[in-house]
C-alpha cells in the first residue's frame, strides 16, 4: 500500500520544485543602479578654456646696424642685467671679391689718385715759392716807402700780393689733403675679404649689444653666426616674475564674465592657482577650431593672485586650463548624470522607500559640468538614479550598487 502513494508524492514534489525554480528564474529581479543623494551645496558656473602663461613685458633685442652677428654667448634661461650683460656682438661684414674688370678699375683709380697727389704737391711748392717772392717784394716796398720813393698805393699792393700768395698756399695744402684722401678711398676699393681677419682683431672692430632690462633670456632668435640687416631680431628677454595668463574666450562666453571675476588655473602640472580677470579686450577675432569651425574669440588677460613662490616653476608660453567663475550660488544640487529629457522637460528617477524608481519631472536653474541647481521637483535627501539604463522605468525595483554623496 505504501508503495502506491510514495511514487506519486515524489513526482508531485519534483514538479513543484521545478515549477518553483522556473518561477524564481523568471521573477523580476531588482535592477542594479548607482544612486546619488540630493543635498545642498555651492554651485559654481565657470567658463573653461585652455590658455597660456606669458610674461607681461617681453623685450625683443634687435641688431642696431647691419653686419655679421657672432654666435650668441647666452643660452635660454640665462639671467641678464640691464646695460651690463652683452647679448650680441656684431662685426662689420666682409667686402665682396673683385672680378678682373673691377680690380682693373680700382687699380686705375689708384694710379689717377696718385697722379693727382703729385700734382697737388707741385702746386703747394709753386704756391710756397710765390709766397716767398711776395714777402721779399713787400720787404723792399717797406724800405722804399720809408724813403718816400714809392706811393702808398704801391706799398699796399705789395702787401696784398703777400696775402694773396698765402691764400694760394693754403688752398694748395687743402687740395693736397683732398687728393690724399681720394687716394686712400681708391686704395680701400682694393681691400678684399682676406683683410677682415686682421680688422676683426682690432680694438674697435665690433659693436656690443647690451641687455635693455633685467630678466632672463626667453628665446634666441638669431643663434648662429650670420650676416644680418639692421633691425633683425636677436634675442627675447623678459622677467619671469612678471607673469600673466592669456586665454581666448568665445565671444558669447566673454560677455558673461563680470569685471574682476575670480578664476582657477590648473592643468599646468602644479597646484591649482587663483587668478583674477584684469582685462577683456573689446575687439574680437576669428579663430578656426580643431574641427575646422570658424569661431569668434575675445582675448582675456588674468593676473595671478597667489605669491610667486607657488608658481615659480610656471614659465613663459606654458599651457594652462582656465576656469573663470561667472556665477556662484547655494542651492540643492543634482548630478547631471541623473538628468534626461522627457519631452520638453527635464526628468529624473527617484528611488522611493520601497526601492522602486519613480519618474519625476524637475525644474532646473544654473548648471555646470557636474551639477545642476534644483528649482522644483526634488527635496533634500532624495535618492536619484545615476545614468539610468533602458532597463529602468517607472515602478521598476532597483538595487543600490553605489551611493554618491554630493
mmCIF file of C-alpha atoms in Angstrom:
data_model
loop_
_atom_site.group_PDB
_atom_site.id
_atom_site.type_symbol
_atom_site.label_atom_id
_atom_site.label_comp_id
_atom_site.label_asym_id
_atom_site.label_seq_id
_atom_site.Cartn_x
_atom_site.Cartn_y
_atom_site.Cartn_z
ATOM 1 C CA UNK A 1 0.000 0.000 0.000
ATOM 2 C CA UNK A 2 2.800 2.338 0.924
ATOM 3 C CA UNK A 3 4.465 1.947 -2.464
ATOM 4 C CA UNK A 4 1.226 3.025 -4.136
ATOM 5 C CA UNK A 5 1.403 6.652 -2.846
ATOM 6 C CA UNK A 6 5.145 7.272 -2.435
ATOM 7 C CA UNK A 7 5.816 7.353 -6.108
ATOM 8 C CA UNK A 8 3.114 9.909 -6.930
ATOM 9 C CA UNK A 9 4.206 12.033 -3.973
ATOM 10 C CA UNK A 10 7.779 12.147 -5.211
ATOM 11 C CA UNK A 11 6.610 13.119 -8.662
ATOM 12 C CA UNK A 12 4.422 15.904 -7.261
ATOM 13 C CA UNK A 13 7.254 17.229 -5.101
ATOM 14 C CA UNK A 14 9.623 17.167 -8.047
ATOM 15 C CA UNK A 15 7.155 19.007 -10.242
ATOM 16 C CA UNK A 16 6.574 21.576 -7.555
ATOM 17 C CA UNK A 17 10.332 22.150 -7.174
ATOM 18 C CA UNK A 18 10.771 22.537 -10.908
ATOM 19 C CA UNK A 19 7.862 24.954 -11.086
ATOM 20 C CA UNK A 20 9.287 26.953 -8.207
ATOM 21 C CA UNK A 21 12.713 27.127 -9.835
ATOM 22 C CA UNK A 22 11.164 28.246 -13.109
ATOM 23 C CA UNK A 23 9.066 30.879 -11.299
ATOM 24 C CA UNK A 24 12.112 32.141 -9.383
ATOM 25 C CA UNK A 25 14.176 32.330 -12.571
ATOM 26 C CA UNK A 26 11.569 34.414 -14.371
ATOM 27 C CA UNK A 27 10.597 36.511 -11.349
ATOM 28 C CA UNK A 28 11.590 40.234 -11.951
ATOM 29 C CA UNK A 29 14.872 40.987 -10.168
ATOM 30 C CA UNK A 30 15.909 44.424 -8.886
ATOM 31 C CA UNK A 31 17.995 46.352 -11.445
ATOM 32 C CA UNK A 32 21.444 47.329 -10.065
ATOM 33 C CA UNK A 33 21.986 51.066 -10.280
ATOM 34 C CA UNK A 34 24.222 53.819 -8.951
ATOM 35 C CA UNK A 35 22.395 56.314 -6.788
ATOM 36 C CA UNK A 36 23.029 59.915 -5.831
ATOM 37 C CA UNK A 37 21.682 61.828 -2.848
ATOM 38 C CA UNK A 38 20.223 65.298 -3.280
ATOM 39 C CA UNK A 39 21.945 67.702 -0.912
ATOM 40 C CA UNK A 40 22.544 71.453 -0.693
ATOM 41 C CA UNK A 41 25.834 72.838 -1.909
ATOM 42 C CA UNK A 42 27.588 75.711 -3.651
ATOM 43 C CA UNK A 43 27.216 75.708 -7.418
ATOM 44 C CA UNK A 44 29.925 77.432 -9.423
ATOM 45 C CA UNK A 45 29.248 78.159 -13.075
ATOM 46 C CA UNK A 46 32.532 78.537 -14.947
ATOM 47 C CA UNK A 47 33.762 79.270 -18.421
ATOM 48 C CA UNK A 48 36.504 76.746 -19.167
ATOM 49 C CA UNK A 49 39.146 77.241 -21.854
ATOM 50 C CA UNK A 50 42.785 76.422 -22.494
ATOM 51 C CA UNK A 51 45.134 79.372 -22.208
ATOM 52 C CA UNK A 52 48.820 80.181 -21.913
ATOM 53 C CA UNK A 53 51.006 81.827 -19.319
ATOM 54 C CA UNK A 54 53.097 84.659 -20.646
ATOM 55 C CA UNK A 55 55.475 87.321 -19.385
ATOM 56 C CA UNK A 56 53.738 90.673 -19.425
ATOM 57 C CA UNK A 57 56.638 92.674 -20.928
ATOM 58 C CA UNK A 58 58.815 90.854 -23.459
ATOM 59 C CA UNK A 59 61.724 92.827 -24.955
ATOM 60 C CA UNK A 60 62.987 91.877 -28.401
ATOM 61 C CA UNK A 61 66.614 92.959 -28.856
ATOM 62 C CA UNK A 62 67.363 93.813 -32.499
ATOM 63 C CA UNK A 63 70.564 94.479 -34.420
ATOM 64 C CA UNK A 64 71.214 98.264 -34.339
ATOM 65 C CA UNK A 65 73.362 98.093 -37.501
ATOM 66 C CA UNK A 66 73.887 95.762 -40.421
ATOM 67 C CA UNK A 67 76.803 93.388 -40.018
ATOM 68 C CA UNK A 68 77.892 89.891 -39.106
ATOM 69 C CA UNK A 69 76.494 88.873 -35.742
ATOM 70 C CA UNK A 70 78.676 86.414 -33.875
ATOM 71 C CA UNK A 71 77.331 83.279 -32.218
ATOM 72 C CA UNK A 72 75.468 84.348 -29.117
ATOM 73 C CA UNK A 73 77.267 83.801 -25.794
ATOM 74 C CA UNK A 74 73.951 83.150 -23.983
ATOM 75 C CA UNK A 75 71.518 80.276 -23.616
ATOM 76 C CA UNK A 76 67.791 80.269 -22.952
ATOM 77 C CA UNK A 77 67.202 80.738 -19.228
ATOM 78 C CA UNK A 78 70.386 82.722 -18.529
ATOM 79 C CA UNK A 79 69.989 85.751 -16.269
ATOM 80 C CA UNK A 80 70.895 89.138 -17.758
ATOM 81 C CA UNK A 81 71.453 92.549 -16.188
ATOM 82 C CA UNK A 82 70.338 95.803 -17.772
ATOM 83 C CA UNK A 83 73.104 97.706 -19.593
ATOM 84 C CA UNK A 84 75.684 95.196 -18.366
ATOM 85 C CA UNK A 85 75.217 91.758 -19.936
ATOM 86 C CA UNK A 86 76.339 91.508 -23.577
ATOM 87 C CA UNK A 87 73.684 89.634 -25.552
ATOM 88 C CA UNK A 88 75.220 90.003 -29.039
ATOM 89 C CA UNK A 89 78.440 91.038 -30.786
ATOM 90 C CA UNK A 90 78.295 92.440 -34.336
ATOM 91 C CA UNK A 91 81.290 92.668 -36.688
ATOM 92 C CA UNK A 92 81.481 94.562 -39.989
ATOM 93 C CA UNK A 93 80.632 92.451 -43.000
ATOM 94 C CA UNK A 94 83.499 91.297 -45.230
ATOM 95 C CA UNK A 95 83.890 93.128 -48.568
ATOM 96 C CA UNK A 96 82.993 91.281 -51.734
ATOM 97 C CA UNK A 97 85.559 89.676 -54.047
ATOM 98 C CA UNK A 98 86.632 91.776 -57.054
ATOM 99 C CA UNK A 99 86.369 90.427 -60.559
ATOM 100 C CA UNK A 100 89.051 91.252 -63.175
ATOM 101 C CA UNK A 101 87.333 94.342 -64.523
ATOM 102 C CA UNK A 102 86.525 95.753 -61.065
ATOM 103 C CA UNK A 103 90.115 95.195 -59.962
ATOM 104 C CA UNK A 104 91.483 96.930 -63.061
ATOM 105 C CA UNK A 105 89.129 99.871 -62.494
ATOM 106 C CA UNK A 106 90.233 100.101 -58.855
ATOM 107 C CA UNK A 107 93.925 99.985 -59.831
ATOM 108 C CA UNK A 108 93.346 102.686 -62.466
ATOM 109 C CA UNK A 109 91.602 104.863 -59.875
ATOM 110 C CA UNK A 110 94.605 104.440 -57.567
ATOM 111 C CA UNK A 111 97.013 105.479 -60.317
ATOM 112 C CA UNK A 112 94.891 108.547 -61.106
ATOM 113 C CA UNK A 113 94.700 109.440 -57.411
ATOM 114 C CA UNK A 114 98.479 109.126 -57.051
ATOM 115 C CA UNK A 115 98.989 111.454 -60.054
ATOM 116 C CA UNK A 116 96.552 113.931 -58.506
ATOM 117 C CA UNK A 117 98.558 113.852 -55.259
ATOM 118 C CA UNK A 118 101.783 114.547 -57.191
ATOM 119 C CA UNK A 119 100.108 117.447 -58.987
ATOM 120 C CA UNK A 120 98.816 118.870 -55.694
ATOM 121 C CA UNK A 121 102.293 118.642 -54.162
ATOM 122 C CA UNK A 122 103.716 120.589 -57.127
ATOM 123 C CA UNK A 123 101.014 123.215 -56.650
ATOM 124 C CA UNK A 124 101.994 123.510 -52.990
ATOM 125 C CA UNK A 125 105.639 124.022 -53.960
ATOM 126 C CA UNK A 126 104.654 126.663 -56.529
ATOM 127 C CA UNK A 127 102.444 128.493 -54.040
ATOM 128 C CA UNK A 128 105.206 128.423 -51.439
ATOM 129 C CA UNK A 129 107.668 129.984 -53.929
ATOM 130 C CA UNK A 130 105.187 132.692 -54.856
ATOM 131 C CA UNK A 131 104.646 133.477 -51.189
ATOM 132 C CA UNK A 132 108.385 133.743 -50.543
ATOM 133 C CA UNK A 133 108.779 136.103 -53.524
ATOM 134 C CA UNK A 134 105.822 138.224 -52.410
ATOM 135 C CA UNK A 135 107.284 138.575 -48.938
ATOM 136 C CA UNK A 136 110.654 139.728 -50.316
ATOM 137 C CA UNK A 137 108.907 142.254 -52.570
ATOM 138 C CA UNK A 138 106.930 143.518 -49.605
ATOM 139 C CA UNK A 139 110.151 143.972 -47.632
ATOM 140 C CA UNK A 140 111.658 146.088 -50.433
ATOM 141 C CA UNK A 141 108.453 148.081 -50.643
ATOM 142 C CA UNK A 142 108.655 148.848 -46.940
ATOM 143 C CA UNK A 143 112.219 150.187 -47.372
ATOM 144 C CA UNK A 144 111.271 152.327 -50.369
ATOM 145 C CA UNK A 145 108.241 153.632 -48.520
ATOM 146 C CA UNK A 146 110.406 154.861 -45.680
ATOM 147 C CA UNK A 147 112.425 156.870 -48.263
ATOM 148 C CA UNK A 148 109.212 158.154 -49.848
ATOM 149 C CA UNK A 149 110.264 156.726 -53.189
ATOM 150 C CA UNK A 150 107.014 154.851 -53.878
ATOM 151 C CA UNK A 151 103.428 155.771 -53.289
ATOM 152 C CA UNK A 152 101.180 154.443 -50.561
ATOM 153 C CA UNK A 153 99.136 152.543 -53.094
ATOM 154 C CA UNK A 154 102.191 150.693 -54.396
ATOM 155 C CA UNK A 155 103.174 149.827 -50.853
ATOM 156 C CA UNK A 156 99.704 148.422 -50.127
ATOM 157 C CA UNK A 157 99.736 146.496 -53.386
ATOM 158 C CA UNK A 158 102.956 144.716 -52.331
ATOM 159 C CA UNK A 159 101.385 143.582 -49.030
ATOM 160 C CA UNK A 160 98.226 142.498 -50.906
ATOM 161 C CA UNK A 161 100.406 140.222 -53.021
ATOM 162 C CA UNK A 162 101.737 138.597 -49.813
ATOM 163 C CA UNK A 163 98.214 137.894 -48.514
ATOM 164 C CA UNK A 164 97.146 136.552 -51.882
ATOM 165 C CA UNK A 165 100.147 134.233 -52.096
ATOM 166 C CA UNK A 166 99.476 132.977 -48.544
ATOM 167 C CA UNK A 167 95.874 132.183 -49.506
ATOM 168 C CA UNK A 168 97.043 130.326 -52.615
ATOM 169 C CA UNK A 169 99.415 128.255 -50.443
ATOM 170 C CA UNK A 170 96.608 127.360 -48.006
ATOM 171 C CA UNK A 171 94.396 126.383 -50.932
ATOM 172 C CA UNK A 172 97.178 124.228 -52.344
ATOM 173 C CA UNK A 173 97.649 122.460 -49.000
ATOM 174 C CA UNK A 174 93.889 121.795 -48.791
ATOM 175 C CA UNK A 175 93.880 120.443 -52.339
ATOM 176 C CA UNK A 176 96.760 118.136 -51.430
ATOM 177 C CA UNK A 177 94.802 116.752 -48.447
ATOM 178 C CA UNK A 178 91.773 116.142 -50.669
ATOM 179 C CA UNK A 179 93.904 114.251 -53.208
ATOM 180 C CA UNK A 180 95.461 112.132 -50.444
ATOM 181 C CA UNK A 181 92.009 111.127 -49.146
ATOM 182 C CA UNK A 182 90.915 110.295 -52.663
ATOM 183 C CA UNK A 183 93.966 108.062 -52.927
ATOM 184 C CA UNK A 184 93.035 106.322 -49.654
ATOM 185 C CA UNK A 185 89.495 105.770 -50.916
ATOM 186 C CA UNK A 186 90.788 104.323 -54.161
ATOM 187 C CA UNK A 187 93.131 102.017 -52.250
ATOM 188 C CA UNK A 188 90.248 100.924 -49.976
ATOM 189 C CA UNK A 189 88.371 99.696 -53.046
ATOM 190 C CA UNK A 190 91.056 97.007 -53.432
ATOM 191 C CA UNK A 191 90.577 95.591 -49.928
ATOM 192 C CA UNK A 192 89.292 92.024 -50.119
ATOM 193 C CA UNK A 193 87.789 89.530 -47.640
ATOM 194 C CA UNK A 194 91.284 88.369 -46.679
ATOM 195 C CA UNK A 195 91.839 91.642 -44.803
ATOM 196 C CA UNK A 196 88.855 91.043 -42.446
ATOM 197 C CA UNK A 197 90.796 88.693 -40.175
ATOM 198 C CA UNK A 198 93.245 91.456 -39.274
ATOM 199 C CA UNK A 199 90.437 94.004 -38.873
ATOM 200 C CA UNK A 200 88.463 91.643 -36.586
ATOM 201 C CA UNK A 201 91.271 91.696 -34.010
ATOM 202 C CA UNK A 202 91.331 95.468 -33.756
ATOM 203 C CA UNK A 203 90.247 97.357 -30.685
ATOM 204 C CA UNK A 204 87.216 98.992 -32.326
ATOM 205 C CA UNK A 205 86.256 96.146 -34.618
ATOM 206 C CA UNK A 206 82.843 95.262 -33.151
ATOM 207 C CA UNK A 207 79.609 96.601 -31.706
ATOM 208 C CA UNK A 208 78.422 95.024 -28.438
ATOM 209 C CA UNK A 209 74.664 94.949 -27.771
ATOM 210 C CA UNK A 210 73.697 95.027 -24.072
ATOM 211 C CA UNK A 211 70.537 93.747 -22.404
ATOM 212 C CA UNK A 212 67.918 96.552 -22.079
ATOM 213 C CA UNK A 213 66.365 95.205 -18.815
ATOM 214 C CA UNK A 214 66.975 92.757 -16.005
ATOM 215 C CA UNK A 215 65.479 89.320 -16.589
ATOM 216 C CA UNK A 216 66.068 86.027 -18.363
ATOM 217 C CA UNK A 217 66.663 85.018 -21.949
ATOM 218 C CA UNK A 218 63.355 83.663 -23.231
ATOM 219 C CA UNK A 219 64.251 82.939 -26.838
ATOM 220 C CA UNK A 220 67.348 83.165 -29.015
ATOM 221 C CA UNK A 221 66.088 84.233 -32.420
ATOM 222 C CA UNK A 222 69.487 84.505 -34.124
ATOM 223 C CA UNK A 223 71.753 81.894 -32.592
ATOM 224 C CA UNK A 224 74.414 81.072 -35.176
ATOM 225 C CA UNK A 225 76.943 83.419 -36.750
ATOM 226 C CA UNK A 226 75.420 85.102 -39.796
ATOM 227 C CA UNK A 227 75.121 88.374 -41.689
ATOM 228 C CA UNK A 228 72.004 90.317 -40.700
ATOM 229 C CA UNK A 229 70.479 93.629 -41.789
ATOM 230 C CA UNK A 230 69.709 96.359 -39.280
ATOM 231 C CA UNK A 231 66.583 95.622 -37.249
ATOM 232 C CA UNK A 232 66.926 91.836 -37.249
ATOM 233 C CA UNK A 233 65.622 90.283 -34.007
ATOM 234 C CA UNK A 234 68.428 88.672 -31.994
ATOM 235 C CA UNK A 235 67.060 87.598 -28.569
ATOM 236 C CA UNK A 236 63.921 87.978 -26.453
ATOM 237 C CA UNK A 237 64.265 88.952 -22.796
ATOM 238 C CA UNK A 238 61.688 89.119 -20.006
ATOM 239 C CA UNK A 239 61.241 88.891 -16.241
ATOM 240 C CA UNK A 240 59.628 85.518 -15.316
ATOM 241 C CA UNK A 241 58.187 87.006 -12.108
ATOM 242 C CA UNK A 242 56.076 89.408 -14.178
ATOM 243 C CA UNK A 243 53.688 86.674 -15.361
ATOM 244 C CA UNK A 244 50.079 86.796 -16.556
ATOM 245 C CA UNK A 245 47.546 84.407 -18.098
ATOM 246 C CA UNK A 246 46.035 84.918 -21.559
ATOM 247 C CA UNK A 247 43.025 82.963 -22.811
ATOM 248 C CA UNK A 248 40.835 83.200 -25.915
ATOM 249 C CA UNK A 249 37.156 83.047 -24.873
ATOM 250 C CA UNK A 250 34.169 82.577 -27.121
ATOM 251 C CA UNK A 251 32.514 85.950 -27.596
ATOM 252 C CA UNK A 252 29.261 84.504 -26.199
ATOM 253 C CA UNK A 253 31.136 83.476 -23.029
ATOM 254 C CA UNK A 254 33.142 86.677 -22.752
ATOM 255 C CA UNK A 255 30.000 88.804 -22.311
ATOM 256 C CA UNK A 256 29.072 86.663 -19.270
ATOM 257 C CA UNK A 257 32.340 87.303 -17.447
ATOM 258 C CA UNK A 258 31.930 90.064 -14.828
ATOM 259 C CA UNK A 259 34.569 92.666 -14.084
ATOM 260 C CA UNK A 260 37.333 91.375 -11.782
ATOM 261 C CA UNK A 261 35.926 87.848 -11.987
ATOM 262 C CA UNK A 262 37.731 85.181 -9.970
ATOM 263 C CA UNK A 263 39.290 82.249 -11.801
ATOM 264 C CA UNK A 264 41.124 78.993 -11.106
ATOM 265 C CA UNK A 265 44.203 77.909 -13.048
ATOM 266 C CA UNK A 266 45.100 74.220 -13.296
ATOM 267 C CA UNK A 267 46.248 71.683 -15.858
ATOM 268 C CA UNK A 268 49.813 73.021 -15.876
ATOM 269 C CA UNK A 269 51.379 70.296 -13.740
ATOM 270 C CA UNK A 270 51.360 72.178 -10.440
ATOM 271 C CA UNK A 271 48.838 73.136 -7.764
ATOM 272 C CA UNK A 272 45.607 74.948 -8.561
ATOM 273 C CA UNK A 273 46.213 78.698 -8.679
ATOM 274 C CA UNK A 274 43.913 81.625 -8.040
ATOM 275 C CA UNK A 275 43.678 84.385 -10.628
ATOM 276 C CA UNK A 276 41.548 87.410 -11.364
ATOM 277 C CA UNK A 277 40.389 88.815 -14.703
ATOM 278 C CA UNK A 278 42.181 92.100 -15.387
ATOM 279 C CA UNK A 279 41.041 92.914 -18.891
ATOM 280 C CA UNK A 280 38.730 91.612 -21.596
ATOM 281 C CA UNK A 281 39.595 93.161 -24.929
ATOM 282 C CA UNK A 282 36.813 94.987 -26.729
ATOM 283 C CA UNK A 283 37.707 93.673 -30.193
ATOM 284 C CA UNK A 284 37.240 90.043 -31.175
ATOM 285 C CA UNK A 285 38.867 87.962 -33.881
ATOM 286 C CA UNK A 286 38.078 84.869 -35.919
ATOM 287 C CA UNK A 287 39.761 81.620 -34.929
ATOM 288 C CA UNK A 288 39.406 78.233 -36.625
ATOM 289 C CA UNK A 289 38.859 75.397 -34.157
ATOM 290 C CA UNK A 290 40.391 71.929 -34.360
ATOM 291 C CA UNK A 291 37.212 70.771 -36.123
ATOM 292 C CA UNK A 292 37.595 73.449 -38.799
ATOM 293 C CA UNK A 293 34.801 75.665 -37.422
ATOM 294 C CA UNK A 294 35.226 79.436 -37.507
ATOM 295 C CA UNK A 295 34.637 80.937 -34.073
ATOM 296 C CA UNK A 296 34.605 84.494 -32.802
ATOM 297 C CA UNK A 297 37.024 84.750 -29.915
ATOM 298 C CA UNK A 298 37.904 87.504 -27.453
ATOM 299 C CA UNK A 299 41.238 87.811 -25.656
ATOM 300 C CA UNK A 300 41.051 87.863 -21.847
ATOM 301 C CA UNK A 301 44.021 88.627 -19.593
ATOM 302 C CA UNK A 302 44.240 87.452 -15.974
ATOM 303 C CA UNK A 303 46.583 88.296 -13.092
ATOM 304 C CA UNK A 304 47.828 85.615 -10.714
ATOM 305 C CA UNK A 305 46.771 86.272 -7.105
ATOM 306 C CA UNK A 306 48.947 83.645 -5.411
ATOM 307 C CA UNK A 307 52.540 84.554 -4.435
ATOM 308 C CA UNK A 308 55.273 83.772 -6.996
ATOM 309 C CA UNK A 309 56.681 81.024 -4.764
ATOM 310 C CA UNK A 310 53.583 78.937 -5.531
ATOM 311 C CA UNK A 311 54.010 79.114 -9.306
ATOM 312 C CA UNK A 312 57.788 79.595 -9.599
ATOM 313 C CA UNK A 313 58.050 76.628 -11.984
ATOM 314 C CA UNK A 314 55.485 78.138 -14.368
ATOM 315 C CA UNK A 315 57.197 79.756 -17.324
ATOM 316 C CA UNK A 316 56.560 81.712 -20.490
ATOM 317 C CA UNK A 317 54.106 80.227 -23.036
ATOM 318 C CA UNK A 318 53.116 77.267 -20.819
ATOM 319 C CA UNK A 319 49.748 75.598 -21.376
ATOM 320 C CA UNK A 320 47.177 76.110 -18.615
ATOM 321 C CA UNK A 321 43.449 75.439 -18.162
ATOM 322 C CA UNK A 322 41.439 78.474 -17.080
ATOM 323 C CA UNK A 323 38.138 78.236 -15.179
ATOM 324 C CA UNK A 324 36.555 81.703 -14.964
ATOM 325 C CA UNK A 325 33.745 81.817 -12.385
ATOM 326 C CA UNK A 326 30.749 83.667 -13.847
ATOM 327 C CA UNK A 327 28.204 82.682 -11.171
ATOM 328 C CA UNK A 328 28.237 81.224 -7.636
ATOM 329 C CA UNK A 329 25.088 80.299 -5.664
ATOM 330 C CA UNK A 330 23.864 77.993 -2.892
ATOM 331 C CA UNK A 331 21.156 75.517 -3.967
ATOM 332 C CA UNK A 332 20.056 71.883 -3.939
ATOM 333 C CA UNK A 333 22.315 70.097 -6.383
ATOM 334 C CA UNK A 334 21.577 67.162 -8.651
ATOM 335 C CA UNK A 335 24.269 65.338 -10.658
ATOM 336 C CA UNK A 336 23.974 65.891 -14.384
ATOM 337 C CA UNK A 337 24.268 62.127 -14.852
ATOM 338 C CA UNK A 338 20.824 61.693 -13.272
ATOM 339 C CA UNK A 339 19.056 64.035 -15.710
ATOM 340 C CA UNK A 340 17.451 63.114 -19.021
ATOM 341 C CA UNK A 341 14.955 64.727 -21.330
ATOM 342 C CA UNK A 342 11.264 63.895 -21.112
ATOM 343 C CA UNK A 343 9.710 65.726 -23.972
ATOM 344 C CA UNK A 344 10.411 69.401 -23.408
ATOM 345 C CA UNK A 345 11.192 68.907 -19.714
ATOM 346 C CA UNK A 346 13.991 67.507 -17.589
ATOM 347 C CA UNK A 347 13.290 64.376 -15.515
ATOM 348 C CA UNK A 348 14.939 62.011 -13.051
ATOM 349 C CA UNK A 349 14.217 58.626 -11.477
ATOM 350 C CA UNK A 350 13.716 58.981 -7.730
ATOM 351 C CA UNK A 351 14.062 55.829 -5.577
ATOM 352 C CA UNK A 352 11.214 55.619 -3.033
ATOM 353 C CA UNK A 353 11.083 53.810 0.293
ATOM 354 C CA UNK A 354 10.231 50.523 -1.444
ATOM 355 C CA UNK A 355 13.349 50.794 -3.639
ATOM 356 C CA UNK A 356 11.270 51.448 -6.736
ATOM 357 C CA UNK A 357 12.193 54.016 -9.369
ATOM 358 C CA UNK A 358 9.663 56.788 -9.772
ATOM 359 C CA UNK A 359 9.713 59.132 -12.752
ATOM 360 C CA UNK A 360 9.688 62.778 -11.685
ATOM 361 C CA UNK A 361 9.827 65.974 -13.722
ATOM 362 C CA UNK A 362 12.128 68.677 -12.338
ATOM 363 C CA UNK A 363 12.820 72.354 -12.940
ATOM 364 C CA UNK A 364 16.481 73.323 -13.199
ATOM 365 C CA UNK A 365 18.376 76.530 -12.567
ATOM 366 C CA UNK A 366 22.028 77.189 -13.295
ATOM 367 C CA UNK A 367 24.340 74.281 -14.081
ATOM 368 C CA UNK A 368 27.995 73.480 -14.568
ATOM 369 C CA UNK A 369 29.896 70.489 -15.907
ATOM 370 C CA UNK A 370 28.914 68.232 -12.962
ATOM 371 C CA UNK A 371 25.777 69.510 -11.221
ATOM 372 C CA UNK A 372 22.618 71.493 -11.772
ATOM 373 C CA UNK A 373 20.643 73.594 -9.313
ATOM 374 C CA UNK A 374 17.143 72.305 -8.455
ATOM 375 C CA UNK A 375 14.388 74.906 -8.569
ATOM 376 C CA UNK A 376 11.461 72.500 -8.138
ATOM 377 C CA UNK A 377 10.748 68.766 -8.151
ATOM 378 C CA UNK A 378 13.254 67.350 -5.647
ATOM 379 C CA UNK A 379 13.841 67.624 -1.907
ATOM 380 C CA UNK A 380 16.936 67.325 0.196
ATOM 381 C CA UNK A 381 17.771 63.681 0.914
ATOM 382 C CA UNK A 382 16.038 62.250 -2.192
ATOM 383 C CA UNK A 383 17.930 59.446 -3.884
ATOM 384 C CA UNK A 384 18.152 59.585 -7.682
ATOM 385 C CA UNK A 385 19.378 57.046 -10.211
ATOM 386 C CA UNK A 386 22.630 57.997 -11.912
ATOM 387 C CA UNK A 387 22.978 57.233 -15.609
ATOM 388 C CA UNK A 388 19.719 55.247 -15.857
ATOM 389 C CA UNK A 389 19.751 52.451 -18.446
ATOM 390 C CA UNK A 390 16.853 51.350 -20.644
ATOM 391 C CA UNK A 391 16.034 48.639 -18.050
ATOM 392 C CA UNK A 392 14.901 51.269 -15.572
ATOM 393 C CA UNK A 393 11.349 52.537 -15.934
ATOM 394 C CA UNK A 394 8.707 53.965 -13.674
ATOM 395 C CA UNK A 395 7.954 51.435 -10.916
ATOM 396 C CA UNK A 396 10.934 49.155 -11.563
ATOM 397 C CA UNK A 397 12.645 47.897 -8.391
ATOM 398 C CA UNK A 398 16.294 48.930 -8.187
ATOM 399 C CA UNK A 399 19.192 47.752 -6.044
ATOM 400 C CA UNK A 400 21.697 50.321 -4.931
ATOM 401 C CA UNK A 401 25.095 49.441 -6.338
ATOM 402 C CA UNK A 402 26.784 52.596 -5.069
ATOM 403 C CA UNK A 403 25.532 55.783 -3.487
ATOM 404 C CA UNK A 404 27.247 59.068 -4.424
ATOM 405 C CA UNK A 405 27.108 61.830 -1.859
ATOM 406 C CA UNK A 406 27.258 65.359 -3.248
#
